[in-house]
Amino acid sequence: MEISCLHADRIQFRGAYYLQITAGRTLSPVVHSHDFYEFIFVLSGECCHVFNHASQTCSCGTFFVLIPGDVHSFRSQKENTNDLALSVKAEEMKGFLTVFSLHDADLCRLFRLSPDLRNTLETLANQSLFDPCNTSAYKSIMGIAFTQIMQAQARFTRDMPADFEEVIGKINRIENAAEGVAAFARLAGYSHTQLWRLTKKYLGVSPAEYICNIRIRYAYDMIAYGDSPFQEIANEVGFSSFSHFIQLIRKYFGMSPSQIRREAHKTGSHPVIPIT
């Protein structure tokens, strides 16, 4: 079977995003893949989705993520099925994945959305269709998706020792994260070797990487929502080197701090990245 591939440069993306609401129209039966990511939310109705040659029945409230190279199509759908599909360029997704310590394999799962979240998504989608340049709406949709993914990830680590889980809660406070790995070890009461072992086992990253991700999440929030000088933000979240801070922001989000703030203020609202 010949499989077509949709390329981002052939689709009318708005910056890094392309949004569709099907509103009852026929879903594509063509077997295809993408070179971009796609978030698909079933807002109403039901459809049969064929994903990497396996059939899935996706009813109202189903949410799933497609990564580059996934092969999929829609085999059937019920009347009045309404899907929201947000396509995201690969370079845009890289920053989100990195800051949440996720990998592609973490995204290939089905999720369930509450009615309230479905209503919120539909409202955001309608706002974006009314104003196609509303980047904040696109990022808010991604924020909802990543919140669901992170909640699912948390369920997979329920065997985490209670004392270590308590330490994780403490180190996620910015005053502790800003102090660095020394605070992590002090709060845990572990040796650096034991801390490294537990962090790798339950969080999938080293203590230093985990601390860095917390700092970057807080920094993004301060950049997008606030008006403090960037040097001041770097110091507040614990980066002694301003140049290193700028390099990390560019690496994680593909934009400089000034570009993030300019984009966030463009429509008078702000992109959403939840602090988890």
mmCIF file of N, CA, C and O in Angstrom, residues 9-92:
data_model
loop_
_atom_site.group_PDB
_atom_site.id
_atom_site.type_symbol
_atom_site.label_atom_id
_atom_site.label_comp_id
_atom_site.label_asym_id
_atom_site.label_seq_id
_atom_site.Cartn_x
_atom_site.Cartn_y
_atom_site.Cartn_z
ATOM 1 N N ASP A 9 5.616 22.241 4.844
ATOM 2 C CA ASP A 9 5.810 23.366 3.921
ATOM 3 C C ASP A 9 4.747 23.414 2.822
ATOM 4 O O ASP A 9 4.712 24.352 2.025
ATOM 5 N N ARG A 10 3.859 22.407 2.773
ATOM 6 C CA ARG A 10 2.784 22.406 1.782
ATOM 7 C C ARG A 10 1.436 22.767 2.393
ATOM 8 O O ARG A 10 0.409 22.719 1.725
ATOM 9 N N ILE A 11 1.440 23.082 3.687
ATOM 10 C CA ILE A 11 0.200 23.412 4.396
ATOM 11 C C ILE A 11 0.291 24.853 4.884
ATOM 12 O O ILE A 11 1.367 25.341 5.235
ATOM 13 N N GLN A 12 -0.846 25.528 4.915
ATOM 14 C CA GLN A 12 -0.863 26.942 5.288
ATOM 15 C C GLN A 12 -0.814 27.109 6.808
ATOM 16 O O GLN A 12 -1.798 27.474 7.449
ATOM 17 N N PHE A 13 0.351 26.819 7.388
ATOM 18 C CA PHE A 13 0.544 26.995 8.826
ATOM 19 C C PHE A 13 0.502 28.484 9.170
ATOM 20 O O PHE A 13 0.938 29.334 8.397
ATOM 21 N N ARG A 14 -0.042 28.777 10.357
ATOM 22 C CA ARG A 14 0.046 30.124 10.924
ATOM 23 C C ARG A 14 1.232 30.109 11.872
ATOM 24 O O ARG A 14 1.117 29.689 13.018
ATOM 25 N N GLY A 15 2.391 30.501 11.356
ATOM 26 C CA GLY A 15 3.609 30.359 12.143
ATOM 27 C C GLY A 15 3.932 28.885 12.276
ATOM 28 O O GLY A 15 4.208 28.209 11.295
ATOM 29 N N ALA A 16 3.826 28.358 13.511
ATOM 30 C CA ALA A 16 4.142 26.949 13.753
ATOM 31 C C ALA A 16 2.898 26.083 13.863
ATOM 32 O O ALA A 16 3.005 24.895 14.146
ATOM 33 N N TYR A 17 1.699 26.664 13.622
ATOM 34 C CA TYR A 17 0.459 25.954 13.907
ATOM 35 C C TYR A 17 -0.508 25.943 12.718
ATOM 36 O O TYR A 17 -0.527 26.847 11.888
ATOM 37 N N TYR A 18 -1.327 24.884 12.693
ATOM 38 C CA TYR A 18 -2.418 24.806 11.722
ATOM 39 C C TYR A 18 -3.585 24.128 12.416
ATOM 40 O O TYR A 18 -3.457 23.006 12.917
ATOM 41 N N LEU A 19 -4.730 24.801 12.490
ATOM 42 C CA LEU A 19 -5.863 24.288 13.250
ATOM 43 C C LEU A 19 -7.055 24.012 12.343
ATOM 44 O O LEU A 19 -7.359 24.789 11.437
ATOM 45 N N GLN A 20 -7.733 22.885 12.627
ATOM 46 C CA GLN A 20 -8.940 22.531 11.893
ATOM 47 C C GLN A 20 -10.020 22.083 12.866
ATOM 48 O O GLN A 20 -9.719 21.436 13.881
ATOM 49 N N ILE A 21 -11.280 22.415 12.553
ATOM 50 C CA ILE A 21 -12.430 21.837 13.238
ATOM 51 C C ILE A 21 -13.275 21.182 12.157
ATOM 52 O O ILE A 21 -13.659 21.834 11.177
ATOM 53 N N THR A 22 -13.553 19.892 12.295
ATOM 54 C CA THR A 22 -14.223 19.174 11.199
ATOM 55 C C THR A 22 -15.707 19.491 11.122
ATOM 56 O O THR A 22 -16.287 19.504 10.034
ATOM 57 N N ALA A 23 -16.359 19.721 12.289
ATOM 58 C CA ALA A 23 -17.776 20.113 12.316
ATOM 59 C C ALA A 23 -18.646 19.237 11.421
ATOM 60 O O ALA A 23 -19.453 19.730 10.631
ATOM 61 N N GLY A 24 -18.479 17.933 11.522
ATOM 62 C CA GLY A 24 -19.330 17.005 10.790
ATOM 63 C C GLY A 24 -18.846 16.607 9.414
ATOM 64 O O GLY A 24 -19.364 15.654 8.822
ATOM 65 N N ARG A 25 -17.850 17.310 8.856
ATOM 66 C CA ARG A 25 -17.386 16.931 7.519
ATOM 67 C C ARG A 25 -16.635 15.608 7.579
ATOM 68 O O ARG A 25 -16.152 15.189 8.628
ATOM 69 N N THR A 26 -16.528 14.950 6.454
ATOM 70 C CA THR A 26 -15.946 13.618 6.393
ATOM 71 C C THR A 26 -14.464 13.645 6.740
ATOM 72 O O THR A 26 -13.691 14.439 6.181
ATOM 73 N N LEU A 27 -14.071 12.788 7.663
ATOM 74 C CA LEU A 27 -12.666 12.666 8.033
ATOM 75 C C LEU A 27 -11.911 11.894 6.959
ATOM 76 O O LEU A 27 -12.486 11.043 6.272
ATOM 77 N N SER A 28 -10.620 12.164 6.830
ATOM 78 C CA SER A 28 -9.847 11.605 5.716
ATOM 79 C C SER A 28 -9.683 10.088 5.814
ATOM 80 O O SER A 28 -9.126 9.580 6.804
ATOM 81 N N PRO A 29 -10.146 9.345 4.781
ATOM 82 C CA PRO A 29 -9.919 7.898 4.753
ATOM 83 C C PRO A 29 -8.571 7.526 4.128
ATOM 84 O O PRO A 29 -8.202 6.358 4.072
ATOM 85 N N VAL A 30 -7.833 8.539 3.655
ATOM 86 C CA VAL A 30 -6.556 8.307 2.981
ATOM 87 C C VAL A 30 -5.492 7.932 4.014
ATOM 88 O O VAL A 30 -5.290 8.638 5.013
ATOM 89 N N VAL A 31 -4.808 6.832 3.792
ATOM 90 C CA VAL A 31 -3.722 6.411 4.685
ATOM 91 C C VAL A 31 -2.523 7.319 4.450
ATOM 92 O O VAL A 31 -2.011 7.404 3.328
ATOM 93 N N HIS A 32 -2.086 8.019 5.497
ATOM 94 C CA HIS A 32 -1.019 9.006 5.311
ATOM 95 C C HIS A 32 -0.226 9.183 6.602
ATOM 96 O O HIS A 32 -0.607 8.702 7.667
ATOM 97 N N SER A 33 0.887 9.882 6.483
ATOM 98 C CA SER A 33 1.708 10.251 7.643
ATOM 99 C C SER A 33 2.021 11.740 7.528
ATOM 100 O O SER A 33 1.646 12.398 6.557
ATOM 101 N N HIS A 34 2.707 12.284 8.545
ATOM 102 C CA HIS A 34 3.080 13.705 8.555
ATOM 103 C C HIS A 34 4.563 13.849 8.894
ATOM 104 O O HIS A 34 5.146 12.942 9.492
ATOM 105 N N ASP A 35 5.107 15.027 8.594
ATOM 106 C CA ASP A 35 6.427 15.357 9.141
ATOM 107 C C ASP A 35 6.281 16.373 10.270
ATOM 108 O O ASP A 35 7.231 17.019 10.682
ATOM 109 N N PHE A 36 5.066 16.514 10.791
ATOM 110 C CA PHE A 36 4.770 17.403 11.918
ATOM 111 C C PHE A 36 3.948 16.620 12.939
ATOM 112 O O PHE A 36 3.530 15.477 12.695
ATOM 113 N N TYR A 37 3.745 17.213 14.109
ATOM 114 C CA TYR A 37 2.940 16.598 15.156
ATOM 115 C C TYR A 37 1.480 17.015 14.989
ATOM 116 O O TYR A 37 1.183 18.054 14.399
ATOM 117 N N GLU A 38 0.580 16.209 15.556
ATOM 118 C CA GLU A 38 -0.837 16.570 15.485
ATOM 119 C C GLU A 38 -1.551 16.121 16.758
ATOM 120 O O GLU A 38 -1.433 14.973 17.182
ATOM 121 N N PHE A 39 -2.274 17.068 17.370
ATOM 122 C CA PHE A 39 -3.130 16.785 18.515
ATOM 123 C C PHE A 39 -4.555 16.677 17.989
ATOM 124 O O PHE A 39 -5.042 17.612 17.340
ATOM 125 N N ILE A 40 -5.231 15.585 18.268
ATOM 126 C CA ILE A 40 -6.605 15.412 17.804
ATOM 127 C C ILE A 40 -7.511 15.165 19.008
ATOM 128 O O ILE A 40 -7.264 14.276 19.820
ATOM 129 N N PHE A 41 -8.556 15.985 19.113
ATOM 130 C CA PHE A 41 -9.525 15.896 20.193
ATOM 131 C C PHE A 41 -10.897 15.609 19.583
ATOM 132 O O PHE A 41 -11.328 16.322 18.674
ATOM 133 N N VAL A 42 -11.592 14.592 20.068
ATOM 134 C CA VAL A 42 -12.950 14.304 19.613
ATOM 135 C C VAL A 42 -13.909 15.066 20.535
ATOM 136 O O VAL A 42 -14.086 14.706 21.702
ATOM 137 N N LEU A 43 -14.485 16.135 20.006
ATOM 138 C CA LEU A 43 -15.352 16.995 20.812
ATOM 139 C C LEU A 43 -16.768 16.446 20.906
ATOM 140 O O LEU A 43 -17.480 16.697 21.881
ATOM 141 N N SER A 44 -17.208 15.722 19.871
ATOM 142 C CA SER A 44 -18.532 15.109 19.887
ATOM 143 C C SER A 44 -18.556 13.969 18.875
ATOM 144 O O SER A 44 -17.721 13.893 17.971
ATOM 145 N N GLY A 45 -19.538 13.072 19.038
ATOM 146 C CA GLY A 45 -19.677 11.965 18.106
ATOM 147 C C GLY A 45 -18.701 10.830 18.368
ATOM 148 O O GLY A 45 -18.200 10.651 19.487
ATOM 149 N N GLU A 46 -18.390 10.078 17.314
ATOM 150 C CA GLU A 46 -17.509 8.915 17.424
ATOM 151 C C GLU A 46 -16.925 8.597 16.057
ATOM 152 O O GLU A 46 -17.589 8.780 15.032
ATOM 153 N N CYS A 47 -15.686 8.127 16.030
ATOM 154 C CA CYS A 47 -15.055 7.764 14.766
ATOM 155 C C CYS A 47 -14.147 6.557 14.974
ATOM 156 O O CYS A 47 -13.728 6.259 16.096
ATOM 157 N N CYS A 48 -13.865 5.865 13.882
ATOM 158 C CA CYS A 48 -12.927 4.746 13.910
ATOM 159 C C CYS A 48 -11.610 5.233 13.322
ATOM 160 O O CYS A 48 -11.527 5.580 12.144
ATOM 161 N N HIS A 49 -10.589 5.281 14.156
ATOM 162 C CA HIS A 49 -9.285 5.792 13.762
ATOM 163 C C HIS A 49 -8.330 4.616 13.590
ATOM 164 O O HIS A 49 -8.220 3.768 14.478
ATOM 165 N N VAL A 50 -7.649 4.542 12.448
ATOM 166 C CA VAL A 50 -6.663 3.489 12.209
ATOM 167 C C VAL A 50 -5.287 4.115 12.407
ATOM 168 O O VAL A 50 -4.876 5.000 11.657
ATOM 169 N N PHE A 51 -4.602 3.650 13.445
ATOM 170 C CA PHE A 51 -3.330 4.247 13.862
ATOM 171 C C PHE A 51 -2.248 3.184 13.803
ATOM 172 O O PHE A 51 -2.321 2.176 14.511
ATOM 173 N N ASN A 52 -1.258 3.409 12.922
ATOM 174 C CA ASN A 52 -0.179 2.427 12.742
ATOM 175 C C ASN A 52 -0.744 1.011 12.575
ATOM 176 O O ASN A 52 -0.304 0.058 13.214
ATOM 177 N N HIS A 53 -1.786 0.937 11.722
ATOM 178 C CA HIS A 53 -2.413 -0.317 11.286
ATOM 179 C C HIS A 53 -3.280 -0.984 12.353
ATOM 180 O O HIS A 53 -3.720 -2.120 12.167
ATOM 181 N N ALA A 54 -3.550 -0.306 13.466
ATOM 182 C CA ALA A 54 -4.444 -0.836 14.492
ATOM 183 C C ALA A 54 -5.661 0.072 14.602
ATOM 184 O O ALA A 54 -5.536 1.307 14.589
ATOM 185 N N SER A 55 -6.852 -0.513 14.704
ATOM 186 C CA SER A 55 -8.084 0.274 14.769
ATOM 187 C C SER A 55 -8.375 0.721 16.198
ATOM 188 O O SER A 55 -8.198 -0.051 17.154
ATOM 189 N N GLN A 56 -8.819 1.966 16.345
ATOM 190 C CA GLN A 56 -9.198 2.512 17.638
ATOM 191 C C GLN A 56 -10.568 3.163 17.499
ATOM 192 O O GLN A 56 -10.795 3.948 16.576
ATOM 193 N N THR A 57 -11.485 2.871 18.415
ATOM 194 C CA THR A 57 -12.766 3.568 18.441
ATOM 195 C C THR A 57 -12.607 4.791 19.332
ATOM 196 O O THR A 57 -12.320 4.667 20.527
ATOM 197 N N CYS A 58 -12.753 5.949 18.746
ATOM 198 C CA CYS A 58 -12.534 7.214 19.460
ATOM 199 C C CYS A 58 -13.874 7.911 19.652
ATOM 200 O O CYS A 58 -14.471 8.395 18.683
ATOM 201 N N SER A 59 -14.341 7.942 20.884
ATOM 202 C CA SER A 59 -15.633 8.549 21.181
ATOM 203 C C SER A 59 -15.445 9.950 21.740
ATOM 204 O O SER A 59 -14.310 10.420 21.939
ATOM 205 N N CYS A 60 -16.553 10.612 22.010
ATOM 206 C CA CYS A 60 -16.529 11.970 22.547
ATOM 207 C C CYS A 60 -15.643 12.032 23.792
ATOM 208 O O CYS A 60 -15.808 11.259 24.732
ATOM 209 N N GLY A 61 -14.672 12.920 23.779
ATOM 210 C CA GLY A 61 -13.752 13.058 24.905
ATOM 211 C C GLY A 61 -12.407 12.407 24.701
ATOM 212 O O GLY A 61 -11.493 12.615 25.494
ATOM 213 N N THR A 62 -12.242 11.638 23.616
ATOM 214 C CA THR A 62 -10.948 11.022 23.326
ATOM 215 C C THR A 62 -9.963 12.081 22.827
ATOM 216 O O THR A 62 -10.320 12.983 22.084
ATOM 217 N N PHE A 63 -8.735 11.947 23.246
ATOM 218 C CA PHE A 63 -7.660 12.837 22.785
ATOM 219 C C PHE A 63 -6.441 11.974 22.509
ATOM 220 O O PHE A 63 -6.111 11.088 23.282
ATOM 221 N N PHE A 64 -5.799 12.197 21.361
ATOM 222 C CA PHE A 64 -4.583 11.444 21.068
ATOM 223 C C PHE A 64 -3.599 12.318 20.309
ATOM 224 O O PHE A 64 -3.960 13.370 19.767
ATOM 225 N N VAL A 65 -2.357 11.892 20.306
ATOM 226 C CA VAL A 65 -1.276 12.647 19.692
ATOM 227 C C VAL A 65 -0.616 11.801 18.615
ATOM 228 O O VAL A 65 -0.338 10.624 18.833
ATOM 229 N N LEU A 66 -0.356 12.411 17.466
ATOM 230 C CA LEU A 66 0.378 11.755 16.389
ATOM 231 C C LEU A 66 1.748 12.403 16.274
ATOM 232 O O LEU A 66 1.868 13.629 16.328
ATOM 233 N N ILE A 67 2.781 11.584 16.130
ATOM 234 C CA ILE A 67 4.134 12.095 15.979
ATOM 235 C C ILE A 67 4.586 11.888 14.538
ATOM 236 O O ILE A 67 3.990 11.097 13.800
ATOM 237 N N PRO A 68 5.619 12.613 14.092
ATOM 238 C CA PRO A 68 6.093 12.447 12.714
ATOM 239 C C PRO A 68 6.396 10.986 12.393
ATOM 240 O O PRO A 68 7.057 10.288 13.168
ATOM 241 N N GLY A 69 5.869 10.537 11.269
ATOM 242 C CA GLY A 69 6.092 9.156 10.847
ATOM 243 C C GLY A 69 4.955 8.217 11.169
ATOM 244 O O GLY A 69 4.861 7.126 10.592
ATOM 245 N N ASP A 70 4.068 8.588 12.114
ATOM 246 C CA ASP A 70 2.898 7.762 12.392
ATOM 247 C C ASP A 70 2.040 7.653 11.127
ATOM 248 O O ASP A 70 1.888 8.633 10.382
ATOM 249 N N VAL A 71 1.475 6.489 10.907
ATOM 250 C CA VAL A 71 0.604 6.260 9.755
ATOM 251 C C VAL A 71 -0.827 6.152 10.266
ATOM 252 O O VAL A 71 -1.101 5.383 11.203
ATOM 253 N N HIS A 72 -1.744 6.928 9.681
ATOM 254 C CA HIS A 72 -3.115 6.861 10.191
ATOM 255 C C HIS A 72 -4.128 7.237 9.116
ATOM 256 O O HIS A 72 -3.790 7.761 8.047
ATOM 257 N N SER A 73 -5.386 6.955 9.420
ATOM 258 C CA SER A 73 -6.521 7.322 8.570
ATOM 259 C C SER A 73 -7.779 7.136 9.405
ATOM 260 O O SER A 73 -7.721 6.623 10.531
ATOM 261 N N PHE A 74 -8.907 7.571 8.866
ATOM 262 C CA PHE A 74 -10.186 7.389 9.543
ATOM 263 C C PHE A 74 -11.062 6.468 8.702
ATOM 264 O O PHE A 74 -11.290 6.723 7.517
ATOM 265 N N ARG A 75 -11.543 5.390 9.336
ATOM 266 C CA ARG A 75 -12.289 4.383 8.593
ATOM 267 C C ARG A 75 -13.774 4.727 8.523
ATOM 268 O O ARG A 75 -14.435 4.486 7.514
ATOM 269 N N SER A 76 -14.316 5.285 9.596
ATOM 270 C CA SER A 76 -15.738 5.622 9.621
ATOM 271 C C SER A 76 -15.987 6.662 10.700
ATOM 272 O O SER A 76 -15.113 6.934 11.527
ATOM 273 N N GLN A 77 -17.185 7.234 10.704
ATOM 274 C CA GLN A 77 -17.557 8.202 11.721
ATOM 275 C C GLN A 77 -19.061 8.263 11.848
ATOM 276 O O GLN A 77 -19.794 7.962 10.887
ATOM 277 N N LYS A 78 -19.530 8.622 13.029
ATOM 278 C CA LYS A 78 -20.957 8.795 13.237
ATOM 279 C C LYS A 78 -21.373 10.203 12.818
ATOM 280 O O LYS A 78 -20.548 11.105 12.661
ATOM 281 N N GLU A 79 -22.670 10.365 12.641
ATOM 282 C CA GLU A 79 -23.193 11.673 12.254
ATOM 283 C C GLU A 79 -22.863 12.702 13.329
ATOM 284 O O GLU A 79 -22.849 12.398 14.530
ATOM 285 N N ASN A 80 -22.576 13.918 12.896
ATOM 286 C CA ASN A 80 -22.273 15.041 13.801
ATOM 287 C C ASN A 80 -20.987 14.851 14.604
ATOM 288 O O ASN A 80 -20.815 15.434 15.671
ATOM 289 N N THR A 81 -20.071 14.043 14.082
ATOM 290 C CA THR A 81 -18.756 13.942 14.727
ATOM 291 C C THR A 81 -17.990 15.240 14.499
ATOM 292 O O THR A 81 -17.917 15.746 13.380
ATOM 293 N N ASN A 82 -17.451 15.765 15.572
ATOM 294 C CA ASN A 82 -16.702 17.019 15.491
ATOM 295 C C ASN A 82 -15.327 16.825 16.119
ATOM 296 O O ASN A 82 -15.219 16.597 17.324
ATOM 297 N N ASP A 83 -14.292 16.878 15.304
ATOM 298 C CA ASP A 83 -12.913 16.732 15.773
ATOM 299 C C ASP A 83 -12.187 18.066 15.688
ATOM 300 O O ASP A 83 -12.395 18.840 14.743
ATOM 301 N N LEU A 84 -11.354 18.319 16.679
ATOM 302 C CA LEU A 84 -10.433 19.454 16.653
ATOM 303 C C LEU A 84 -9.043 18.894 16.427
ATOM 304 O O LEU A 84 -8.590 18.018 17.159
ATOM 305 N N ALA A 85 -8.358 19.373 15.388
ATOM 306 C CA ALA A 85 -7.005 18.902 15.078
ATOM 307 C C ALA A 85 -6.057 20.093 15.054
ATOM 308 O O ALA A 85 -6.248 21.029 14.276
ATOM 309 N N LEU A 86 -5.053 20.064 15.919
ATOM 310 C CA LEU A 86 -4.039 21.112 15.944
ATOM 311 C C LEU A 86 -2.719 20.509 15.482
ATOM 312 O O LEU A 86 -2.144 19.653 16.159
ATOM 313 N N SER A 87 -2.250 20.942 14.320
ATOM 314 C CA SER A 87 -0.959 20.495 13.796
ATOM 315 C C SER A 87 0.120 21.448 14.273
ATOM 316 O O SER A 87 -0.088 22.668 14.282
ATOM 317 N N VAL A 88 1.276 20.892 14.639
ATOM 318 C CA VAL A 88 2.361 21.690 15.212
ATOM 319 C C VAL A 88 3.674 21.287 14.545
ATOM 320 O O VAL A 88 4.007 20.104 14.481
ATOM 321 N N LYS A 89 4.411 22.275 14.052
ATOM 322 C CA LYS A 89 5.693 21.974 13.414
ATOM 323 C C LYS A 89 6.660 21.342 14.412
ATOM 324 O O LYS A 89 6.626 21.638 15.605
ATOM 325 N N ALA A 90 7.516 20.464 13.887
ATOM 326 C CA ALA A 90 8.406 19.677 14.739
ATOM 327 C C ALA A 90 9.311 20.556 15.592
ATOM 328 O O ALA A 90 9.543 20.270 16.774
ATOM 329 N N GLU A 91 9.821 21.651 15.021
ATOM 330 C CA GLU A 91 10.746 22.495 15.783
ATOM 331 C C GLU A 91 10.039 23.186 16.952
ATOM 332 O O GLU A 91 10.645 23.474 17.979
ATOM 333 N N GLU A 92 8.748 23.473 16.804
ATOM 334 C CA GLU A 92 7.983 24.083 17.889
ATOM 335 C C GLU A 92 7.771 23.077 19.022
ATOM 336 O O GLU A 92 7.879 23.419 20.202
#
